[in-house]
Tab-separated table of C-alpha atoms in Angstrom:
chain	number	residue	atom	x	y	z
A	12	MET	CA	54.850	8.399	-77.880
A	13	PRO	CA	54.578	4.841	-78.780
A	14	LEU	CA	51.109	2.464	-79.781
A	15	LEU	CA	52.038	0.266	-76.737
A	16	GLN	CA	53.964	0.793	-73.500
A	17	PRO	CA	53.689	-1.608	-70.537
A	18	GLN	CA	52.282	0.344	-67.493
A	19	ASP	CA	54.072	0.643	-64.006
A	20	PRO	CA	50.606	0.395	-61.637
A	21	THR	CA	51.776	-0.493	-58.052
A	22	ALA	CA	50.818	-4.889	-57.256
A	23	ILE	CA	47.904	-5.657	-56.705
A	24	GLN	CA	46.812	-9.030	-54.696
A	25	PHE	CA	44.299	-11.746	-56.466
A	26	ARG	CA	41.086	-12.071	-54.578
A	27	TRP	CA	38.955	-14.182	-56.022
A	28	HIS	CA	35.832	-12.861	-55.641
A	29	LYS	CA	37.091	-9.189	-57.881
A	30	LEU	CA	36.979	-9.909	-60.672
A	31	THR	CA	39.559	-7.113	-61.536
A	32	THR	CA	41.743	-9.165	-59.975
A	33	TRP	CA	41.936	-11.828	-61.422
A	34	PRO	CA	45.017	-11.811	-64.316
A	35	LEU	CA	42.970	-13.355	-66.913
A	36	LEU	CA	40.934	-10.259	-67.079
A	37	MET	CA	43.102	-7.211	-65.849
A	38	LEU	CA	43.173	-5.771	-69.320
A	39	GLY	CA	41.485	-6.391	-72.399
A	40	PHE	CA	44.443	-8.632	-74.610
A	41	ARG	CA	44.231	-11.291	-71.879
A	42	PRO	CA	40.679	-13.232	-72.527
A	43	LEU	CA	40.511	-11.515	-75.883
A	44	PHE	CA	44.483	-13.464	-77.788
A	45	MET	CA	43.216	-16.735	-76.047
A	46	LEU	CA	40.404	-16.603	-77.453
A	47	ALA	CA	41.462	-15.339	-81.005
A	48	GLY	CA	43.883	-18.183	-80.838
A	49	LEU	CA	41.858	-20.614	-79.984
A	50	SER	CA	39.688	-19.839	-82.686
A	51	ALA	CA	42.438	-19.732	-84.892
A	52	VAL	CA	43.071	-23.675	-84.132
A	53	LEU	CA	39.324	-24.868	-83.858
A	54	SER	CA	37.711	-22.291	-86.653
A	55	ILE	CA	40.472	-24.331	-88.880
A	56	SER	CA	40.171	-27.673	-88.142
A	57	VAL	CA	36.243	-27.597	-88.556
A	58	TRP	CA	37.278	-26.563	-91.970
A	59	ILE	CA	39.707	-29.165	-92.440
A	60	PHE	CA	36.756	-31.636	-91.040
A	61	ILE	CA	34.096	-29.722	-93.705
A	62	LEU	CA	36.436	-29.857	-96.750
A	63	ASN	CA	37.127	-33.860	-96.746
A	64	GLY	CA	33.535	-34.685	-96.076
A	65	GLN	CA	34.338	-35.667	-92.809
A	66	LEU	CA	31.308	-32.996	-90.983
A	67	GLU	CA	28.595	-32.407	-92.166
A	68	TRP	CA	27.549	-28.576	-92.565
A	69	HIS	CA	23.312	-28.484	-91.992
A	70	HIS	CA	23.000	-24.199	-92.705
A	71	LYS	CA	21.300	-23.811	-96.025
A	72	TYR	CA	24.198	-21.159	-97.403
A	73	PRO	CA	27.319	-23.065	-97.845
A	74	ALA	CA	30.084	-23.076	-94.912
A	75	ILE	CA	32.549	-20.991	-97.344
A	76	TYR	CA	30.694	-18.081	-95.310
A	77	TRP	CA	31.126	-19.752	-92.423
A	78	HIS	CA	34.607	-19.947	-92.867
A	79	ALA	CA	34.818	-16.253	-93.995
A	80	HIS	CA	32.730	-15.123	-91.292
A	81	GLU	CA	34.882	-16.305	-89.008
A	82	MET	CA	38.741	-15.278	-89.669
A	83	LEU	CA	38.022	-12.127	-90.865
A	84	PHE	CA	35.174	-11.520	-87.725
A	85	GLY	CA	35.890	-14.145	-85.008
A	86	PHE	CA	39.429	-14.543	-84.988
A	87	ALA	CA	41.000	-11.138	-86.267
A	88	GLY	CA	37.796	-9.772	-84.524
A	89	ALA	CA	38.703	-10.502	-81.125
A	90	VAL	CA	42.914	-9.949	-82.089
A	91	VAL	CA	41.824	-5.639	-82.299
A	92	ALA	CA	39.712	-5.463	-79.910
A	93	GLY	CA	42.045	-7.107	-77.249
A	94	PHE	CA	44.880	-4.959	-79.142
A	95	LEU	CA	43.060	-1.505	-79.099
A	96	LEU	CA	41.153	-2.526	-75.087
A	97	THR	CA	44.646	-2.743	-74.118
A	98	ALA	CA	46.673	0.140	-76.769
A	99	ALA	CA	43.614	2.912	-75.715
A	100	GLN	CA	44.635	2.178	-72.140
A	101	ASN	CA	48.440	3.111	-72.476
A	102	TRP	CA	47.351	6.273	-74.294
A	103	THR	CA	45.090	7.816	-72.424
A	104	GLN	CA	45.643	6.171	-69.225
A	105	LYS	CA	42.073	5.436	-68.238
A	106	ALA	CA	40.759	1.926	-67.706
A	107	THR	CA	39.102	0.347	-70.236
A	108	LEU	CA	37.078	-2.621	-69.819
A	109	ASN	CA	38.823	-5.432	-67.150
A	110	GLY	CA	36.996	-7.891	-64.512
A	111	ALA	CA	32.742	-9.066	-64.583
A	112	ALA	CA	32.700	-6.171	-68.148
A	113	LEU	CA	35.366	-7.500	-70.495
A	114	LEU	CA	34.773	-11.276	-69.216
A	115	SER	CA	30.700	-10.254	-70.404
A	116	LEU	CA	32.196	-8.494	-74.190
A	117	CYS	CA	33.768	-12.977	-73.964
A	118	GLY	CA	30.942	-14.432	-73.659
A	119	ILE	CA	29.027	-12.837	-76.231
A	120	TRP	CA	31.964	-12.915	-78.346
A	121	LEU	CA	31.852	-16.437	-78.352
A	122	ALA	CA	28.158	-17.111	-78.185
A	123	ALA	CA	28.579	-15.478	-81.783
A	124	ARG	CA	30.749	-18.627	-82.430
A	125	LEU	CA	28.695	-21.712	-80.581
A	126	SER	CA	25.476	-20.113	-82.602
A	127	PHE	CA	26.381	-20.989	-85.644
A	128	PHE	CA	26.385	-24.414	-84.126
A	129	ILE	CA	22.625	-24.030	-83.012
A	130	PRO	CA	20.907	-27.055	-85.100
A	131	GLN	CA	17.972	-24.546	-87.072
A	132	SER	CA	19.261	-21.442	-85.909
A	133	SER	CA	19.209	-18.052	-87.726
A	134	VAL	CA	21.499	-16.017	-89.405
A	135	THR	CA	19.727	-13.266	-86.789
A	136	LEU	CA	20.756	-14.423	-83.975
A	137	THR	CA	24.917	-13.853	-85.008
A	138	LEU	CA	23.454	-10.927	-86.030
A	139	LEU	CA	22.514	-10.075	-83.197
A	140	LEU	CA	25.527	-10.604	-80.400
A	141	GLN	CA	27.833	-9.421	-83.297
A	142	ALA	CA	26.424	-5.831	-83.513
A	143	THR	CA	25.907	-5.697	-79.910
A	144	PHE	CA	30.108	-6.669	-79.691
A	145	TRP	CA	30.833	-4.383	-82.027
A	146	LEU	CA	29.208	-1.768	-79.666
A	147	LEU	CA	30.251	-2.492	-76.924
A	148	LEU	CA	33.620	-2.340	-78.347
A	149	LEU	CA	32.997	1.260	-79.947
A	150	ALA	CA	31.154	2.469	-76.920
A	151	ASN	CA	34.052	1.827	-74.368
A	152	LEU	CA	36.670	2.977	-76.918
A	153	SER	CA	34.925	6.276	-77.956
A	154	SER	CA	34.201	7.295	-74.036
A	155	VAL	CA	37.771	6.393	-73.472
A	156	ILE	CA	39.571	8.298	-76.213
A	157	ILE	CA	37.125	11.161	-76.566
A	158	THR	CA	37.258	12.069	-72.427
A	159	ALA	CA	41.149	11.180	-72.350
A	160	ARG	CA	41.206	14.471	-75.608
A	161	SER	CA	43.400	11.735	-77.280
A	162	LYS	CA	42.388	13.597	-80.488
A	163	ASN	CA	45.327	11.145	-82.769
A	164	ASN	CA	43.494	8.681	-81.507
A	165	ARG	CA	40.249	9.256	-82.758
A	166	VAL	CA	41.257	7.324	-86.392
A	167	PHE	CA	40.862	4.219	-84.462
A	168	ILE	CA	37.573	5.115	-83.606
A	169	PHE	CA	36.703	4.829	-87.063
A	170	SER	CA	38.179	2.325	-88.214
A	171	VAL	CA	36.470	-0.529	-85.677
A	172	GLY	CA	33.324	1.228	-86.623
A	173	VAL	CA	33.299	0.550	-90.129
A	174	ILE	CA	34.986	-2.436	-89.829
A	175	GLY	CA	32.119	-3.237	-87.228
A	176	CYS	CA	28.994	-2.243	-90.373
A	177	CYS	CA	31.330	-4.023	-92.811
A	178	ASN	CA	30.190	-7.186	-89.984
A	179	ILE	CA	26.695	-6.067	-89.880
A	180	ALA	CA	26.756	-5.993	-93.464
A	181	PHE	CA	28.090	-9.401	-94.180
A	182	LEU	CA	25.672	-10.925	-91.944
A	183	THR	CA	22.662	-9.145	-93.479
A	184	ALA	CA	23.001	-10.047	-97.083
A	185	LEU	CA	24.426	-13.577	-96.025
A	186	ASN	CA	20.253	-13.655	-94.339
A	187	ASN	CA	19.292	-12.053	-97.435
A	188	GLY	CA	20.306	-15.460	-99.919
A	189	ASP	CA	22.539	-12.940	-101.669
A	190	PHE	CA	25.807	-15.275	-101.745
A	191	LEU	CA	27.073	-12.767	-104.987
A	192	GLN	CA	27.464	-9.786	-101.981
A	193	VAL	CA	28.582	-11.684	-99.695
A	194	GLY	CA	31.151	-12.373	-101.303
A	195	LEU	CA	32.714	-9.217	-102.295
A	196	LEU	CA	31.341	-8.171	-98.808
A	197	SER	CA	34.343	-9.997	-97.487
A	198	GLN	CA	36.569	-8.971	-99.571
A	199	SER	CA	35.620	-5.805	-98.764
A	200	SER	CA	35.806	-6.855	-95.011
A	201	LEU	CA	39.370	-7.576	-95.838
A	202	ILE	CA	39.960	-4.312	-97.399
A	203	ALA	CA	38.990	-2.560	-94.104
A	204	TYR	CA	41.404	-3.806	-92.056
A	205	MET	CA	44.051	-2.767	-94.283
A	206	LEU	CA	42.359	0.617	-93.475
A	207	LEU	CA	43.913	-0.315	-89.470
A	208	ILE	CA	46.613	-2.173	-90.498
A	209	GLY	CA	47.956	0.645	-92.171
A	210	VAL	CA	47.166	3.175	-89.594
A	211	VAL	CA	48.743	0.578	-86.838
A	212	SER	CA	51.650	-0.126	-89.310
A	213	GLY	CA	53.016	3.446	-90.152
A	214	ARG	CA	53.236	3.631	-85.664
A	215	VAL	CA	54.526	0.327	-84.842
A	216	ILE	CA	56.809	-0.548	-87.793
A	217	PRO	CA	59.341	1.547	-87.517
A	218	PHE	CA	59.319	2.579	-84.176
A	219	PHE	CA	60.004	-1.313	-83.022
A	220	ILE	CA	62.950	-1.659	-85.503
A	221	ALA	CA	64.796	1.729	-84.918
A	222	ARG	CA	64.155	0.008	-80.926
A	223	GLY	CA	65.360	-2.877	-81.717
A	224	LEU	CA	68.102	-2.049	-84.321
A	225	GLN	CA	69.086	0.311	-81.238
A	226	LYS	CA	69.339	3.080	-84.144
A	227	ASP	CA	66.916	6.527	-85.152
A	228	GLN	CA	63.636	6.100	-86.266
A	229	LYS	CA	63.321	7.958	-89.285
A	230	PRO	CA	60.444	9.897	-90.258
A	231	ALA	CA	56.875	9.070	-91.511
A	232	ILE	CA	56.422	10.206	-95.167
A	233	ARG	CA	52.826	12.097	-94.234
A	234	LYS	CA	51.681	11.787	-97.267
A	235	VAL	CA	51.874	8.139	-97.813
A	236	ASP	CA	50.290	7.676	-94.508
A	237	ARG	CA	47.499	9.603	-95.809
A	238	ALA	CA	46.934	8.302	-99.366
A	239	ILE	CA	47.222	4.416	-97.958
A	240	PHE	CA	44.550	5.619	-95.560
A	241	TYR	CA	42.133	7.315	-97.577
A	242	LEU	CA	42.658	4.786	-100.377
A	243	ALA	CA	41.984	1.974	-98.292
A	244	ILE	CA	38.513	3.542	-97.545
A	245	LEU	CA	37.657	3.782	-100.695
A	246	CYS	CA	38.409	0.979	-101.971
A	247	VAL	CA	36.147	-0.298	-98.361
A	248	CYS	CA	33.221	1.349	-100.314
A	249	ILE	CA	34.363	-0.124	-104.408
A	250	SER	CA	34.761	-3.388	-103.349
A	251	PRO	CA	31.021	-4.132	-102.788
A	252	LEU	CA	29.401	-2.357	-106.462
A	253	GLN	CA	31.746	-4.307	-108.159
A	254	SER	CA	28.211	-6.164	-109.190
A	255	SER	CA	26.789	-3.185	-110.561
A	256	PHE	CA	30.740	-2.465	-112.760
A	257	LEU	CA	31.285	-5.576	-113.842
A	258	HIS	CA	33.687	-4.651	-116.900
A	259	THR	CA	35.722	-1.015	-115.571
A	260	HIS	CA	39.325	-1.541	-113.645
A	261	TYR	CA	38.182	1.147	-110.128
A	262	LEU	CA	38.623	-0.821	-107.795
A	263	ASN	CA	41.812	-3.186	-109.398
A	264	GLY	CA	43.627	0.611	-109.398
A	265	CYS	CA	42.815	1.377	-106.418
A	266	LEU	CA	44.200	-1.732	-105.481
A	267	LEU	CA	47.006	-1.275	-107.587
A	268	ILE	CA	48.203	2.007	-106.186
A	269	LEU	CA	47.387	0.529	-102.537
A	270	GLY	CA	49.757	-1.776	-103.077
A	271	CYS	CA	52.953	0.719	-104.649
A	272	LEU	CA	52.180	2.797	-101.662
A	273	HIS	CA	52.541	0.417	-99.075
A	274	LEU	CA	55.524	-1.040	-100.888
A	275	VAL	CA	57.286	1.773	-101.331
A	276	ARG	CA	56.879	2.528	-96.881
A	277	ALA	CA	58.226	-1.208	-96.981
A	278	VAL	CA	61.799	-0.945	-98.820
A	279	TYR	CA	61.912	3.183	-96.666
A	280	TRP	CA	61.064	0.904	-93.518
A	281	PHE	CA	63.724	-2.147	-94.284
A	282	ASP	CA	67.195	-2.608	-92.536
A	283	ILE	CA	69.589	-5.585	-92.944
A	284	ARG	CA	69.442	-6.823	-89.306
A	285	LEU	CA	66.388	-7.306	-88.457
A	286	VAL	CA	66.024	-10.530	-89.993
A	287	LYS	CA	68.064	-11.331	-87.099
A	288	VAL	CA	65.538	-10.338	-84.915
A	289	PRO	CA	61.800	-12.904	-85.284
A	290	LEU	CA	59.750	-10.160	-83.213
A	291	LEU	CA	60.895	-7.681	-86.378
A	292	TRP	CA	60.911	-10.001	-89.943
A	293	SER	CA	57.659	-10.832	-88.444
A	294	LEU	CA	55.878	-7.664	-89.272
A	295	TYR	CA	58.433	-7.085	-91.706
A	296	VAL	CA	57.686	-9.884	-93.398
A	297	SER	CA	53.755	-9.396	-93.465
A	298	TYR	CA	53.485	-6.060	-93.777
A	299	PHE	CA	55.635	-6.709	-97.109
A	300	ALA	CA	53.479	-9.416	-97.959
A	301	ILE	CA	50.408	-7.024	-97.764
A	302	ALA	CA	51.880	-4.961	-100.424
A	303	ALA	CA	52.582	-7.773	-102.486
A	304	GLY	CA	49.368	-9.573	-102.552
A	305	LEU	CA	47.503	-6.387	-102.745
A	306	LEU	CA	49.390	-5.655	-106.139
A	307	LEU	CA	49.397	-9.526	-107.415
A	308	CYS	CA	44.921	-9.377	-106.418
A	309	ALA	CA	45.388	-5.789	-108.712
A	310	TYR	CA	47.125	-8.118	-111.993
A	311	ASN	CA	44.594	-11.333	-111.464
A	312	ARG	CA	41.262	-8.803	-111.264
A	313	ILE	CA	42.655	-7.798	-114.974
A	314	TYR	CA	44.319	-10.741	-116.439
A	315	HIS	CA	43.546	-14.384	-114.031
A	316	LEU	CA	40.386	-13.399	-112.371
A	317	ALA	CA	40.272	-17.395	-111.450
A	318	PHE	CA	43.436	-17.232	-109.419
A	319	TRP	CA	42.635	-13.697	-107.659
A	320	ARG	CA	40.625	-15.535	-104.456
A	321	ASP	CA	43.482	-17.828	-104.131
A	322	HIS	CA	46.366	-14.388	-104.169
A	323	LEU	CA	43.655	-12.595	-102.442
A	324	HIS	CA	45.636	-15.091	-99.204
A	325	LEU	CA	48.478	-13.577	-99.211
A	326	VAL	CA	47.321	-10.376	-98.111
A	327	ALA	CA	45.513	-12.367	-95.540
A	328	ILE	CA	47.216	-14.871	-94.100
A	329	SER	CA	50.874	-13.937	-94.469
A	330	GLY	CA	50.228	-10.513	-94.155
A	331	MET	CA	47.331	-9.952	-91.561
A	332	SER	CA	47.706	-12.800	-89.621
A	333	LEU	CA	51.225	-12.596	-89.752
A	334	MET	CA	51.540	-9.762	-88.390
A	335	ILE	CA	48.606	-10.638	-85.589
A	336	LEU	CA	50.369	-13.855	-84.175
A	337	SER	CA	53.613	-11.177	-84.261
A	338	MET	CA	52.273	-8.512	-82.411
A	339	MET	CA	50.063	-10.774	-80.078
A	340	ALA	CA	53.485	-12.029	-78.979
A	341	ARG	CA	55.446	-8.880	-78.289
A	342	VAL	CA	51.872	-7.464	-76.291
A	343	THR	CA	51.697	-10.911	-74.428
A	344	LEU	CA	55.757	-10.594	-73.729
A	345	GLY	CA	55.387	-7.220	-72.321
A	346	HIS	CA	52.821	-6.144	-71.170
A	347	THR	CA	53.366	-9.354	-68.904
A	348	GLY	CA	56.557	-7.980	-67.647
A	349	ARG	CA	59.255	-9.971	-69.662
A	350	SER	CA	62.241	-9.009	-72.074
A	351	LEU	CA	61.455	-9.078	-76.555
A	352	THR	CA	62.456	-11.937	-76.574
A	353	THR	CA	60.993	-15.335	-77.925
A	354	HIS	CA	61.302	-18.872	-77.649
A	355	LEU	CA	62.277	-21.578	-80.711
A	356	SER	CA	59.014	-21.952	-81.022
A	357	THR	CA	57.460	-18.790	-81.516
A	358	THR	CA	60.307	-18.758	-84.300
A	359	ILE	CA	59.206	-21.874	-85.979
A	360	ALA	CA	54.743	-20.415	-85.503
A	361	PHE	CA	55.862	-17.731	-87.729
A	362	THR	CA	57.107	-19.268	-90.074
A	363	CYS	CA	53.949	-21.532	-89.746
A	364	ILE	CA	52.399	-18.809	-91.017
A	365	VAL	CA	54.048	-17.531	-93.570
A	366	ALA	CA	54.764	-20.709	-95.035
A	367	ALA	CA	51.143	-21.464	-95.174
A	368	GLY	CA	50.451	-18.043	-96.762
A	369	ILE	CA	52.188	-19.284	-99.565
A	370	ASN	CA	50.809	-22.474	-100.252
A	371	ARG	CA	47.431	-21.484	-100.451
A	372	ALA	CA	48.304	-18.563	-102.807
A	373	PHE	CA	50.617	-20.401	-105.104
A	374	LEU	CA	50.466	-24.329	-104.541
A	375	ILE	CA	47.492	-24.759	-106.672
A	376	HIS	CA	49.630	-24.031	-109.542
A	377	PHE	CA	50.921	-26.675	-109.190
A	378	THR	CA	49.123	-29.129	-107.501
A	379	SER	CA	44.999	-30.150	-106.651
A	380	PRO	CA	43.279	-27.172	-105.294
A	381	HIS	CA	42.695	-29.349	-102.096
A	382	ASN	CA	45.828	-30.505	-101.371
A	383	ALA	CA	47.141	-26.499	-101.375
A	384	TRP	CA	44.295	-25.753	-98.738
A	385	LEU	CA	44.176	-28.054	-96.954
A	386	ILE	CA	48.778	-28.419	-96.339
A	387	SER	CA	48.346	-24.416	-95.710
A	388	ALA	CA	45.269	-25.243	-92.730
A	389	LEU	CA	47.274	-28.015	-91.720
A	390	MET	CA	50.107	-25.159	-91.306
A	391	TRP	CA	48.129	-22.491	-89.786
A	392	VAL	CA	46.503	-25.051	-86.835
A	393	PHE	CA	50.639	-25.836	-85.865
A	394	GLY	CA	51.273	-22.522	-85.487
A	395	PHE	CA	48.630	-20.700	-83.949
A	396	PHE	CA	48.981	-24.238	-81.294
A	397	LEU	CA	52.458	-23.335	-80.655
A	398	PHE	CA	50.942	-19.612	-80.064
A	399	LEU	CA	48.504	-20.786	-77.025
A	400	ILE	CA	51.014	-23.256	-75.712
A	401	THR	CA	53.289	-20.348	-75.363
A	402	PHE	CA	51.904	-18.094	-74.737
A	403	SER	CA	48.707	-19.777	-72.723
A	404	PRO	CA	51.000	-19.818	-69.481
A	405	MET	CA	51.456	-15.903	-69.401
A	406	LEU	CA	48.040	-14.585	-70.708
A	407	LEU	CA	46.558	-16.655	-67.336
A	408	LYS	CA	49.579	-15.570	-64.782
A	409	GLN	CA	50.279	-12.089	-62.841
A	410	ARG	CA	52.627	-9.741	-64.507
A	411	LEU	CA	56.477	-11.048	-63.273
A	412	ASP	CA	56.244	-8.393	-61.269
A	413	GLY	CA	53.282	-8.700	-59.285
A	414	ARG	CA	51.584	-6.044	-61.250
A	415	GLN	CA	48.207	-5.123	-62.787
A	416	GLY	CA	48.579	-6.030	-66.456
């Protein structure tokens, strides 16, 4: 069964007093993908002003930790919630959050974003809001998946739980002023997303390639899939402990093997014809960037430690964020009753995010780091701005066939 398959429910009529009939609140992907797009544009725009000294940061902790938190748990957290609420309803044929309940989840997410900008605000407020967001998401996913006895999809409950725990640990360390641990937890959190991406990619990328190119789907390599899953868990556990094992290479070895295994899958799935289909090449390039980025991180942690955080951004931007953008585009098209064909603006958006990651990782070797960061940030903002202007009208309106979804 495909991970995401548009539903075919009966047609409904809009009633202003009934929130479940509002197109934006019918299914999780609609408001949460829009919020994720807005977050991607606005938070990086604010980050540009901070980097240029045009905006003062008034909290006791450095702004870099706000930036890391908002990318990992604001932007990416919204996408994970929107994707899984939509997918879980397809897997189980049971309704996930919609209407007032979905609006409440989005309100909590938005309040957490704004809590950073309340004068004299405590990290504790953000911690409570983020914990509530993850708990509500987990409760709904668990209820739907367990009630439906969808055993194959219980892994997503675990994955979301791991990400939520990383978020709580991150904010707890930030509240305690333990900035070393905050940095380690940000790395651990990114790897936690690799846990989720490893499972989702193994299901959807070969399926989408086969369907898009009208060919037989290649069978999964089960041993590789399981090894990727358990290695990602191991990396998540080891990463926060690095301060206790300064002269060891446990994490380096795990990252190296994990990158190699992702590379094996990428080579196995490759078909030259996918370069002609934006929704396919964007997914494939993002997955390849994750594999290459993990290998570079392992190498730099051993030989060039000063560059390893820059190359980690190849995983975060050209890898995870490009995959997010590609999946948001595909899900939006499919679940609003449209054909899976993209506009030129979408292809340009994909290209911008690829370039943003490459520039952030490698341009530091040819120009000042500050200029490299700014160029990358501007490309990112433009790419997600294109997503917003292209897909927001689809997210705000009913499906083309007038049905729910």
